[in-house]
Amino acid sequence: MWFRDAVVYQVYPRSFQDADGDGIGDLKGITARLSHIAGLGADAVWMSPTFPSPGFDWGYDVSDYRGVHPDFGTLADMDELVAVAHDLGLRVLLDLVPCHTSIEHPWFREHPDWYVWSDRDGPQNNWRATFGGPAWSKDPHGRGWYLHSFYPEQPDLDWRNPEVPRAFGDVLRFWLDRGVDGFRLDALDRLLKDPELRDDPVATAPPPLPIGNPEHAALEHVHSRDAPDIASAIASLREAAGDAYLVGEVYLPTQGLAPYLEHLDACFSFELFHAGWTAAEVRDALGQAERLGLGELAWVLSNHDFPRLPTRVGERHVRAAAMLLLLLPGAAFVYQGDELGVPDGPRPDPPLDRAGRDAYRTPMPWDDGPARGFTTGTPWLPTYAQPGVDLAAQEADPGSTLHLYRDLIALRRGLPMDLDLLEDVHPDMVAFRRGDVLVALNLGEQRVPAPAVQEVLRHTHDPERRAPVGHLGPGEGFVARAGSRAPATG
Ligand code: NOJ
C-alpha cells in the first residue's frame, strides 16, 4: 500500500502560490508548483480545505462540499490539478470536514434535524467551544440553541442522524469519482458526543494534549467528544471511501486512537507533535507508538494550527526534527515551508484568525522578489523578510535545509517498517535502528558522544560527511550505515 510510508506534503491553499494576482493562493498556482513537491520526493499532496466557505475559519467552515472556493478557482481547475499531480506521480488528498458545516451551508436552513440542538431556551450543558466561549449559540433563524465545538459559525452535525453519514458518503464518492486519492478527515474525535449531552466534569489535571484556550482546558472533555461508539461513525466514512486513503485528525493521545484505527489507515501522532523537544519526551512518545503498532500513526511535527518548528523545537534543532520526522517508520507529513525552515511569520494587525494562527500560515517564500514570489498583487497575509529563507536561495546552496529534506526523503525509501530504539546512548540522544540503518540525534544543548557507525549517509549540517563522527553538537544528527553493533564512543 503506497501510503504506509508515504511522504505527504501539506499545502495551505490561500498561502501557497497565487496565479491570478489577487493576493490569495489558488489551484492554478498550486498546479504550477506541484513540480516542487514532486521534486522533494513526496508521494502525495494534501490541501487544506478547497471548498466554498465564508471564511470564518478559512475553509474549515464549508458551505458546499462539492465545489471549489471561488478564490481558488473552479472544478475544472481541480480536475487539472489532479491530472497534473498524477502525471508527476503525486496522489491528491482533500481535507474533509465532517464534524460541522458553515452556518451558511444550505443544510443548516433546510435540514435542521441534521444538527445538534438544545432542548432548553439556552445552552443544554456546560460544554465550551475549542476557541473559547460556550459551545452553544442562539440560532439566527429562531429555532433555539445549536451546538458548535469550534466557532459559532461552525454548527456541529448530528452524526447520530443516519442522513448525515449518507450525505457524506455522497460527498466522498463525488470526489473519488473525480480522481482524488484520499482524505484528511478533520476533528474526528468530535463526530460523536454523549447521546445524553451530559456536562463535562471540571478538569483536575492538565489536558493530555495542549489546549490553547484556558476556558476549554478547564473542563475534562469526557462527554463533549470521543463517545464510546465513535467507531460506528468512522465506519460509515470508510464504507463510502472504499480503499482510498483516510488519515484522521483525532486530537487524542496515542492510547485513545484504537477505535478510530478500526476504520482509518492512520491517525496523526499528536503525542509526538507536542512532545517537548527532549530525548526523554520523544522516546516516551515513540514507545507509546510502538505499543499501538507502527504504521498506524502518521508522523507530523508542524501544521497550520500551531507555531512553526523553529518556535517549537528551537532554531538550532529544526534539522534534527526533520531527520526524526522523515526517518521514522510510517507516513510523514511535511507542512509547506518546513523544507525551507521557515519561522513564524509576521502577525497582521488586526489579526485575521480569531484564534491567533495567522503567523503559521504566512505565504510561501519562493524567491527574494516582492511578496517573495507568492503573488504579483498584495498578499493576503504579510510575507517573511528573512534573507536566505526562500526556495531560490536554498536551491543554490547544497548545505540548505531544502537539500537536507530531499536527501532524507530519498534515504527513507526501502527502510524496513520497524524501529529499534537504542538504550545505551547519552540521555540527550534519540537513536534508533531500522535494519542496517542507524539514526542518531542530539536533542540537548551540550555536545554528546555519538554511536559508532560504519559510514555516515547524511549529516544534518554537513552534506559531504561520510566518515563516522565521534560527537554530535546540539541539534546535530546523522543517518548512517550501522555496521556491527558497537557501544557509544567516548
Ligand atoms: C482542525 C483544523 O486543523 C483547524 O484549522 C480548524 O480550525 C478545526 N479543526 C475546526 O475545523
Coordinates of C-alpha atoms and ligand atoms in Angstrom, one line a residue:
M1 CA 0.0 0.0 0.0
W2 CA 1.5 3.3 -1.2
F3 CA 0.5 5.2 1.9
R4 CA 2.2 3.1 4.7
D5 CA 5.4 5.0 4.4
A6 CA 4.4 7.9 2.2
V7 CA 5.7 11.4 2.5
V8 CA 2.7 13.7 2.3
Y9 CA 3.2 17.5 1.7
Q10 CA 0.6 19.8 3.2
V11 CA -0.5 22.8 1.2
Y12 CA -2.4 25.7 2.8
P13 CA -4.1 26.8 -0.4
R14 CA -4.5 30.5 0.4
S15 CA -0.8 30.8 1.1
F16 CA 1.0 28.5 -1.4
Q17 CA 1.0 30.3 -4.8
D18 CA -1.2 33.0 -6.3
A19 CA -1.6 32.7 -10.1
D20 CA -4.1 35.5 -10.8
G21 CA -2.6 38.4 -8.8
D22 CA -5.4 38.8 -6.3
G23 CA -3.1 38.2 -3.4
I24 CA -4.7 34.9 -2.5
G25 CA -3.2 31.5 -3.4
D26 CA -5.3 29.4 -5.8
L27 CA -5.5 26.0 -7.5
K28 CA -3.7 27.1 -10.7
G29 CA -0.9 28.4 -8.5
I30 CA -0.7 25.0 -6.7
T31 CA -0.7 23.2 -10.0
A32 CA 2.2 25.3 -11.3
R33 CA 4.2 24.4 -8.2
L34 CA 3.5 20.7 -8.0
S35 CA 6.9 20.1 -9.5
H36 CA 8.5 21.5 -6.4
I37 CA 6.6 18.9 -4.3
A38 CA 7.4 16.1 -6.6
G39 CA 11.0 17.3 -6.7
L40 CA 11.2 16.9 -2.9
G41 CA 10.4 13.2 -3.4
A42 CA 6.9 13.4 -1.8
D43 CA 4.3 10.8 -2.7
A44 CA 1.2 12.9 -2.1
V45 CA -0.2 16.4 -1.6
W46 CA -2.8 17.2 1.0
M47 CA -4.6 20.5 0.5
S48 CA -6.3 22.2 3.5
P49 CA -10.0 22.8 2.5
T50 CA -10.5 24.0 -1.0
F51 CA -14.4 24.1 -0.8
P52 CA -16.6 27.2 -0.9
S53 CA -16.6 28.8 2.5
P54 CA -17.5 32.2 4.0
G55 CA -14.0 32.0 5.7
F56 CA -14.8 32.4 9.4
D57 CA -12.3 29.5 9.9
W58 CA -10.5 29.9 6.5
G59 CA -12.2 26.9 4.8
Y60 CA -12.9 24.7 7.8
D61 CA -16.4 26.2 7.7
V62 CA -17.6 24.6 4.4
S63 CA -20.7 25.9 2.7
D64 CA -20.6 23.4 -0.3
Y65 CA -18.7 20.1 -0.1
R66 CA -18.9 19.6 -3.8
G67 CA -17.5 22.8 -5.1
V68 CA -14.3 24.8 -5.2
H69 CA -13.9 28.2 -3.4
P70 CA -14.2 30.9 -6.0
D71 CA -11.0 32.5 -4.6
F72 CA -9.2 29.2 -5.5
G73 CA -10.8 28.6 -8.9
T74 CA -13.2 26.1 -10.4
L75 CA -13.9 22.4 -10.5
A76 CA -12.1 22.4 -13.9
D77 CA -9.0 23.8 -12.1
M78 CA -9.3 21.0 -9.6
D79 CA -9.6 18.4 -12.3
E80 CA -6.5 19.9 -14.0
L81 CA -4.6 19.9 -10.6
V82 CA -5.4 16.2 -10.1
A83 CA -4.4 15.3 -13.6
V84 CA -1.0 17.1 -13.4
A85 CA -0.4 15.7 -9.9
H86 CA -1.0 12.2 -11.2
D87 CA 1.3 12.8 -14.2
L88 CA 4.0 13.7 -11.7
G89 CA 3.4 10.6 -9.6
L90 CA 1.7 12.5 -6.8
R91 CA -1.5 11.4 -5.1
V92 CA -4.0 14.1 -4.1
L93 CA -5.7 14.2 -0.7
L94 CA -8.6 16.6 0.1
D95 CA -9.4 17.9 3.6
L96 CA -12.9 16.8 4.5
V97 CA -14.7 18.5 7.4
P98 CA -17.4 16.1 8.6
C99 CA -17.9 17.4 12.2
H100 CA -19.5 20.7 11.3
T101 CA -20.6 22.8 8.3
S102 CA -20.6 26.5 7.8
I103 CA -23.6 28.3 9.3
E104 CA -24.1 29.4 5.7
H105 CA -24.4 25.8 4.3
P106 CA -27.9 25.3 2.9
W107 CA -28.2 22.2 5.1
F108 CA -28.4 24.4 8.2
R109 CA -31.5 26.0 6.9
E110 CA -33.0 23.1 5.0
H111 CA -32.2 20.2 7.4
P112 CA -32.2 21.5 11.0
D113 CA -32.5 17.9 12.2
W114 CA -29.0 17.2 10.8
Y115 CA -27.6 19.4 13.6
V116 CA -27.4 19.2 17.4
W117 CA -29.9 21.3 19.4
S118 CA -30.5 22.2 23.0
D119 CA -34.0 21.2 24.3
R120 CA -33.9 24.4 26.5
D121 CA -34.1 28.0 25.8
G122 CA -30.3 28.3 26.3
P123 CA -27.2 26.1 26.4
Q124 CA -28.0 22.4 27.1
N125 CA -24.9 21.9 29.2
N126 CA -21.6 23.4 30.3
W127 CA -19.6 22.5 27.2
R128 CA -17.1 25.1 26.0
A129 CA -16.0 25.7 22.4
T130 CA -12.4 24.9 21.4
F131 CA -11.6 28.5 20.7
G132 CA -13.4 29.9 23.8
G133 CA -16.9 30.8 24.9
P134 CA -19.9 28.5 25.3
A135 CA -20.3 25.7 22.8
W136 CA -24.0 26.7 22.3
S137 CA -25.3 29.7 20.4
K138 CA -28.7 31.1 19.6
D139 CA -29.9 30.2 16.1
P140 CA -30.2 33.3 13.8
H141 CA -33.3 31.6 12.3
G142 CA -35.0 31.5 15.7
R143 CA -35.1 27.7 16.1
G144 CA -33.4 27.6 19.5
W145 CA -29.8 26.9 20.5
Y146 CA -27.3 24.9 18.4
L147 CA -24.1 23.2 19.3
H148 CA -20.7 24.2 17.9
S149 CA -17.5 22.6 19.0
F150 CA -15.5 25.3 17.3
Y151 CA -16.5 28.9 16.2
P152 CA -20.2 29.8 16.4
E153 CA -20.2 29.9 12.6
Q154 CA -19.5 26.2 12.6
P155 CA -22.6 24.3 13.8
D156 CA -22.0 20.6 14.6
L157 CA -23.7 18.0 12.6
D158 CA -25.6 15.2 14.3
W159 CA -23.8 12.0 13.2
R160 CA -26.5 10.0 15.1
N161 CA -28.9 11.0 12.4
P162 CA -28.3 8.4 9.6
E163 CA -29.0 11.0 6.9
V164 CA -25.7 12.8 7.8
P165 CA -23.4 9.8 7.1
R166 CA -25.4 9.2 4.0
A167 CA -24.8 12.8 2.8
F168 CA -21.1 12.5 3.5
G169 CA -21.0 9.2 1.7
D170 CA -22.2 11.0 -1.4
V171 CA -19.6 13.7 -0.9
L172 CA -16.7 11.2 -0.7
R173 CA -17.9 9.4 -3.8
F174 CA -18.2 12.6 -5.7
W175 CA -14.5 13.4 -5.1
L176 CA -13.3 9.9 -5.6
D177 CA -15.1 9.8 -8.9
R178 CA -13.1 12.9 -9.9
G179 CA -9.8 11.1 -9.2
V180 CA -9.0 12.2 -5.7
D181 CA -6.9 9.6 -3.8
G182 CA -8.0 10.1 -0.2
F183 CA -8.9 12.4 2.6
R184 CA -7.5 14.0 5.7
L185 CA -10.5 14.0 8.0
D186 CA -10.9 17.0 10.3
A187 CA -11.7 16.9 14.0
L188 CA -12.9 13.3 14.1
D189 CA -12.9 13.0 17.9
R190 CA -15.8 15.4 17.8
L191 CA -18.0 13.4 15.5
L192 CA -20.0 11.6 18.2
K193 CA -20.7 13.0 21.7
D194 CA -22.5 11.7 24.7
P195 CA -26.1 11.0 23.4
E196 CA -27.5 12.5 26.7
L197 CA -25.3 15.6 26.3
R198 CA -24.2 15.4 29.9
D199 CA -21.9 18.1 31.4
D200 CA -18.2 17.7 31.2
P201 CA -16.6 17.5 34.6
V202 CA -14.2 20.2 35.8
A203 CA -10.6 19.2 34.9
T204 CA -8.4 18.1 37.8
A205 CA -5.2 17.7 35.7
P206 CA -3.7 19.5 32.7
P207 CA -5.2 18.3 29.4
P208 CA -3.4 15.3 27.8
L209 CA -2.6 17.4 24.7
P210 CA -2.1 21.2 24.8
I211 CA -5.2 23.3 24.6
G212 CA -4.8 27.0 23.8
N213 CA -8.0 28.3 25.3
P214 CA -8.0 28.3 29.1
E215 CA -11.8 28.1 29.4
H216 CA -11.8 25.0 27.2
A217 CA -8.9 23.5 29.1
A218 CA -10.7 23.9 32.4
L219 CA -13.1 21.0 31.6
E220 CA -12.3 17.4 31.1
H221 CA -13.8 16.5 27.7
V222 CA -15.3 13.2 28.6
H223 CA -18.8 13.8 27.2
S224 CA -18.3 16.5 24.5
R225 CA -16.2 14.2 22.3
D226 CA -14.9 10.7 21.6
A227 CA -18.1 8.9 22.5
P228 CA -17.7 5.1 23.2
D229 CA -19.5 4.3 19.9
I230 CA -17.3 6.6 17.8
A231 CA -16.1 3.8 15.6
S232 CA -19.6 3.4 14.1
A233 CA -19.4 6.9 12.6
I234 CA -15.9 6.3 11.3
A235 CA -17.1 3.0 9.8
S236 CA -19.6 4.9 7.5
L237 CA -16.8 7.1 6.2
R238 CA -14.8 4.0 5.4
E239 CA -17.7 2.3 3.7
A240 CA -18.0 5.3 1.3
A241 CA -14.3 5.6 0.8
G242 CA -13.6 2.0 -0.3
D243 CA -9.8 1.6 -0.2
A244 CA -9.0 5.3 -0.6
Y245 CA -6.5 6.6 2.0
L246 CA -8.1 8.0 5.1
V247 CA -6.0 9.8 7.7
G248 CA -7.7 11.1 10.8
E249 CA -7.1 14.3 12.7
V250 CA -8.0 12.9 16.1
Y251 CA -6.8 15.2 18.9
L252 CA -6.2 12.5 21.5
P253 CA -3.1 10.9 22.9
T254 CA -1.9 7.7 21.2
Q255 CA -3.6 5.3 23.6
G256 CA -7.0 6.7 22.6
L257 CA -6.7 6.1 18.9
A258 CA -7.5 2.4 18.6
P259 CA -11.3 2.8 17.9
Y260 CA -10.6 5.2 15.1
L261 CA -7.9 2.9 13.6
E262 CA -10.5 0.2 13.2
H263 CA -11.5 2.0 10.0
L264 CA -8.8 4.6 9.2
D265 CA -5.5 3.9 7.6
A266 CA -3.7 6.2 10.1
C267 CA -4.2 8.9 12.7
F268 CA -1.8 11.8 13.2
S269 CA 0.5 11.3 16.2
F270 CA -0.2 14.5 18.2
E271 CA 1.7 12.9 21.1
L272 CA 4.9 13.2 19.2
F273 CA 3.9 16.5 17.7
H274 CA 3.5 18.0 21.1
A275 CA 6.3 16.2 22.9
G276 CA 8.8 18.7 24.4
W277 CA 12.0 18.6 22.4
T278 CA 13.9 16.4 24.9
A279 CA 15.1 12.9 24.3
A280 CA 13.0 11.6 27.3
E281 CA 9.7 13.0 25.9
V282 CA 10.4 12.0 22.3
R283 CA 11.4 8.5 23.4
D284 CA 8.2 8.2 25.5
A285 CA 6.1 9.2 22.5
L286 CA 7.8 6.7 20.3
G287 CA 7.3 4.0 23.0
Q288 CA 3.6 4.7 23.0
A289 CA 3.5 4.5 19.2
E290 CA 5.3 1.1 19.3
R291 CA 2.6 -0.2 21.7
L292 CA -0.2 0.9 19.3
G293 CA 1.5 -0.5 16.3
L294 CA 4.0 1.2 13.9
G295 CA 2.4 2.2 10.6
E296 CA -0.9 3.1 12.3
L297 CA 0.5 6.6 13.1
A298 CA 1.2 9.4 10.6
W299 CA 4.1 11.5 11.8
V300 CA 3.7 15.2 11.8
L301 CA 5.6 17.9 13.6
S302 CA 4.0 21.0 12.1
N303 CA 0.8 22.2 10.6
H304 CA -1.4 25.4 10.1
D305 CA -2.7 25.3 13.7
F306 CA 0.5 25.6 15.8
P307 CA 3.7 27.7 16.0
R308 CA 6.2 26.6 13.4
L309 CA 9.2 24.3 14.1
P310 CA 11.8 27.0 14.9
T311 CA 9.4 28.3 17.6
R312 CA 8.5 24.9 19.0
V313 CA 11.8 22.9 18.9
G314 CA 14.2 25.9 18.7
E315 CA 16.0 27.3 15.7
R316 CA 19.1 25.0 16.1
H317 CA 17.0 21.8 16.3
V318 CA 15.0 22.2 13.2
R319 CA 17.2 19.9 11.1
A320 CA 17.3 17.2 13.7
A321 CA 13.5 17.4 13.8
A322 CA 13.3 16.9 10.0
M323 CA 15.6 13.9 10.4
L324 CA 13.4 12.3 13.0
L325 CA 10.2 13.0 11.1
L326 CA 11.4 11.7 7.8
L327 CA 13.2 8.6 9.1
L328 CA 10.6 7.1 11.4
P329 CA 8.7 4.2 10.0
G330 CA 5.2 5.2 8.8
A331 CA 3.8 8.1 6.8
A332 CA 5.4 11.5 7.3
F333 CA 3.5 14.8 6.8
V334 CA 5.6 17.9 5.9
Y335 CA 3.9 21.3 6.2
Q336 CA 4.6 23.8 3.4
G337 CA 7.7 25.8 4.1
D338 CA 9.2 23.4 6.6
E339 CA 11.6 22.2 3.9
L340 CA 13.0 25.8 4.0
G341 CA 13.0 26.0 7.8
V342 CA 10.6 28.9 7.7
P343 CA 9.8 30.5 11.1
D344 CA 6.5 32.0 12.3
G345 CA 5.6 34.9 10.0
P346 CA 4.7 38.5 10.8
R347 CA 1.4 38.9 12.5
P348 CA -1.1 41.2 10.8
D349 CA -2.7 43.9 12.8
P350 CA -5.6 43.4 13.3
P351 CA -5.4 39.6 13.2
L352 CA -7.4 37.7 10.6
D353 CA -7.8 34.5 12.6
R354 CA -9.5 34.9 15.9
A355 CA -7.6 32.0 17.4
G356 CA -4.3 33.7 16.6
R357 CA -2.9 31.3 14.0
D358 CA -2.1 33.8 11.1
A359 CA 1.7 33.6 11.8
Y360 CA 1.7 29.9 10.9
R361 CA 0.0 30.5 7.6
T362 CA 2.4 33.1 6.0
P363 CA 2.6 32.8 2.2
M364 CA 5.3 30.5 0.9
P365 CA 8.6 32.3 0.1
W366 CA 9.7 31.2 -3.4
D367 CA 12.3 33.9 -4.0
D368 CA 13.6 37.2 -2.8
G369 CA 11.4 39.3 -5.0
P370 CA 8.4 41.4 -4.0
A371 CA 6.0 39.3 -1.9
R372 CA 8.6 36.5 -2.1
G373 CA 7.3 35.3 -5.5
F374 CA 3.9 34.3 -3.9
T375 CA 1.9 36.9 -5.8
T376 CA 2.2 39.9 -8.1
G377 CA -0.5 41.6 -6.0
T378 CA -0.8 42.4 -2.3
P379 CA -0.5 39.2 -0.3
W380 CA -3.5 38.4 2.0
L381 CA -1.1 37.9 4.9
P382 CA 2.3 39.7 5.2
T383 CA 5.3 37.8 3.9
Y384 CA 8.7 36.9 5.5
A385 CA 11.6 39.3 5.5
Q386 CA 14.4 36.9 6.3
P387 CA 17.1 36.6 3.6
G388 CA 18.0 33.0 2.7
V389 CA 14.6 31.6 3.7
D390 CA 13.3 31.1 0.2
L391 CA 13.3 28.3 -2.3
A392 CA 15.6 30.0 -4.9
A393 CA 18.3 30.8 -2.3
Q394 CA 18.2 27.3 -0.8
E395 CA 18.2 25.6 -4.2
A396 CA 21.6 27.2 -4.9
D397 CA 23.0 26.1 -1.5
P398 CA 23.8 22.3 -1.1
G399 CA 24.1 22.9 2.7
S400 CA 20.5 24.2 2.9
T401 CA 17.5 22.7 4.7
L402 CA 15.9 22.2 1.4
H403 CA 18.7 19.8 0.2
L404 CA 18.5 18.0 3.6
Y405 CA 14.8 17.3 3.1
R406 CA 15.4 16.0 -0.4
D407 CA 18.3 13.7 0.8
L408 CA 16.3 12.4 3.8
I409 CA 13.3 11.6 1.7
A410 CA 15.5 9.6 -0.7
L411 CA 17.2 7.8 2.1
R412 CA 13.9 6.6 3.8
R413 CA 13.0 4.6 0.7
G414 CA 13.2 0.9 1.3
L415 CA 13.8 1.0 5.0
P416 CA 12.1 -1.8 7.0
M417 CA 8.9 -0.9 8.9
D418 CA 10.5 -1.5 12.3
L419 CA 12.0 0.7 14.9
D420 CA 14.7 -0.5 17.3
L421 CA 15.2 2.3 19.9
L422 CA 18.8 2.2 21.2
E423 CA 19.0 2.3 25.0
D424 CA 22.8 2.6 25.6
V425 CA 23.1 6.2 24.4
H426 CA 23.6 9.6 26.1
P427 CA 20.4 10.8 27.9
D428 CA 20.1 13.8 25.4
M429 CA 20.2 11.5 22.4
V430 CA 17.5 9.7 20.5
A431 CA 18.9 6.9 18.4
F432 CA 17.3 4.1 16.6
R433 CA 18.0 1.4 14.0
R434 CA 15.9 0.4 11.1
G435 CA 17.6 -2.7 9.7
D436 CA 21.2 -1.8 8.9
V437 CA 20.5 2.0 9.1
L438 CA 21.1 3.9 12.3
V439 CA 19.7 7.4 13.1
A440 CA 21.3 9.4 15.9
L441 CA 20.0 12.8 17.1
N442 CA 21.2 15.2 19.8
L443 CA 18.1 16.9 21.3
G444 CA 20.1 18.5 24.1
E445 CA 22.1 21.7 24.5
Q446 CA 25.6 20.0 25.0
R447 CA 28.0 18.0 22.9
V448 CA 27.4 14.3 23.3
P449 CA 29.2 11.1 22.2
A450 CA 27.8 9.5 19.0
P451 CA 27.1 5.8 18.5
A452 CA 29.8 4.1 16.4
V453 CA 28.8 3.5 12.8
Q454 CA 30.4 2.3 9.6
E455 CA 29.6 5.2 7.3
V456 CA 27.6 8.4 7.6
L457 CA 25.0 8.6 4.8
R458 CA 23.7 12.1 5.7
H459 CA 24.7 14.5 8.5
T460 CA 22.2 17.2 9.4
H461 CA 24.7 20.0 8.8
D462 CA 27.4 18.6 6.5
P463 CA 26.1 17.0 3.3
E464 CA 29.6 15.8 2.4
R465 CA 30.4 14.0 5.6
R466 CA 30.9 10.2 5.2
A467 CA 33.4 9.4 8.0
P468 CA 31.9 8.5 11.3
V469 CA 31.7 11.3 13.8
G470 CA 32.8 10.9 17.5
H471 CA 30.4 13.6 18.8
L472 CA 27.2 15.4 17.9
G473 CA 26.7 19.0 18.8
P474 CA 23.3 20.4 20.0
G475 CA 20.7 20.0 17.2
E476 CA 23.0 17.7 15.1
G477 CA 22.3 14.2 13.9
F478 CA 23.2 11.7 11.3
V479 CA 21.8 8.8 9.4
A480 CA 24.4 6.1 8.9
R481 CA 25.1 2.6 7.8
A482 CA 25.3 0.9 11.2
G483 CA 27.7 -2.0 10.5
S484 CA 28.2 -4.2 13.6
R485 CA 26.6 -3.2 16.8
A486 CA 29.2 -1.2 18.8
P487 CA 28.9 0.8 22.0
A488 CA 29.0 4.6 22.0
T489 CA 32.4 6.1 21.6
G490 CA 33.7 8.2 24.5
Ligands
NOJ1 C1 -8.7 21.4 12.8 C2 -8.2 22.2 11.8 O1 -6.9 21.9 11.5 C3 -8.3 23.7 12.3 O2 -7.6 24.6 11.4 C4 -9.8 24.0 12.4 O3 -9.9 25.3 13.0 C5 -10.5 23.0 13.3 N1 -10.2 21.6 13.0 C6 -12.0 23.1 13.1 O4 -12.4 22.6 11.8

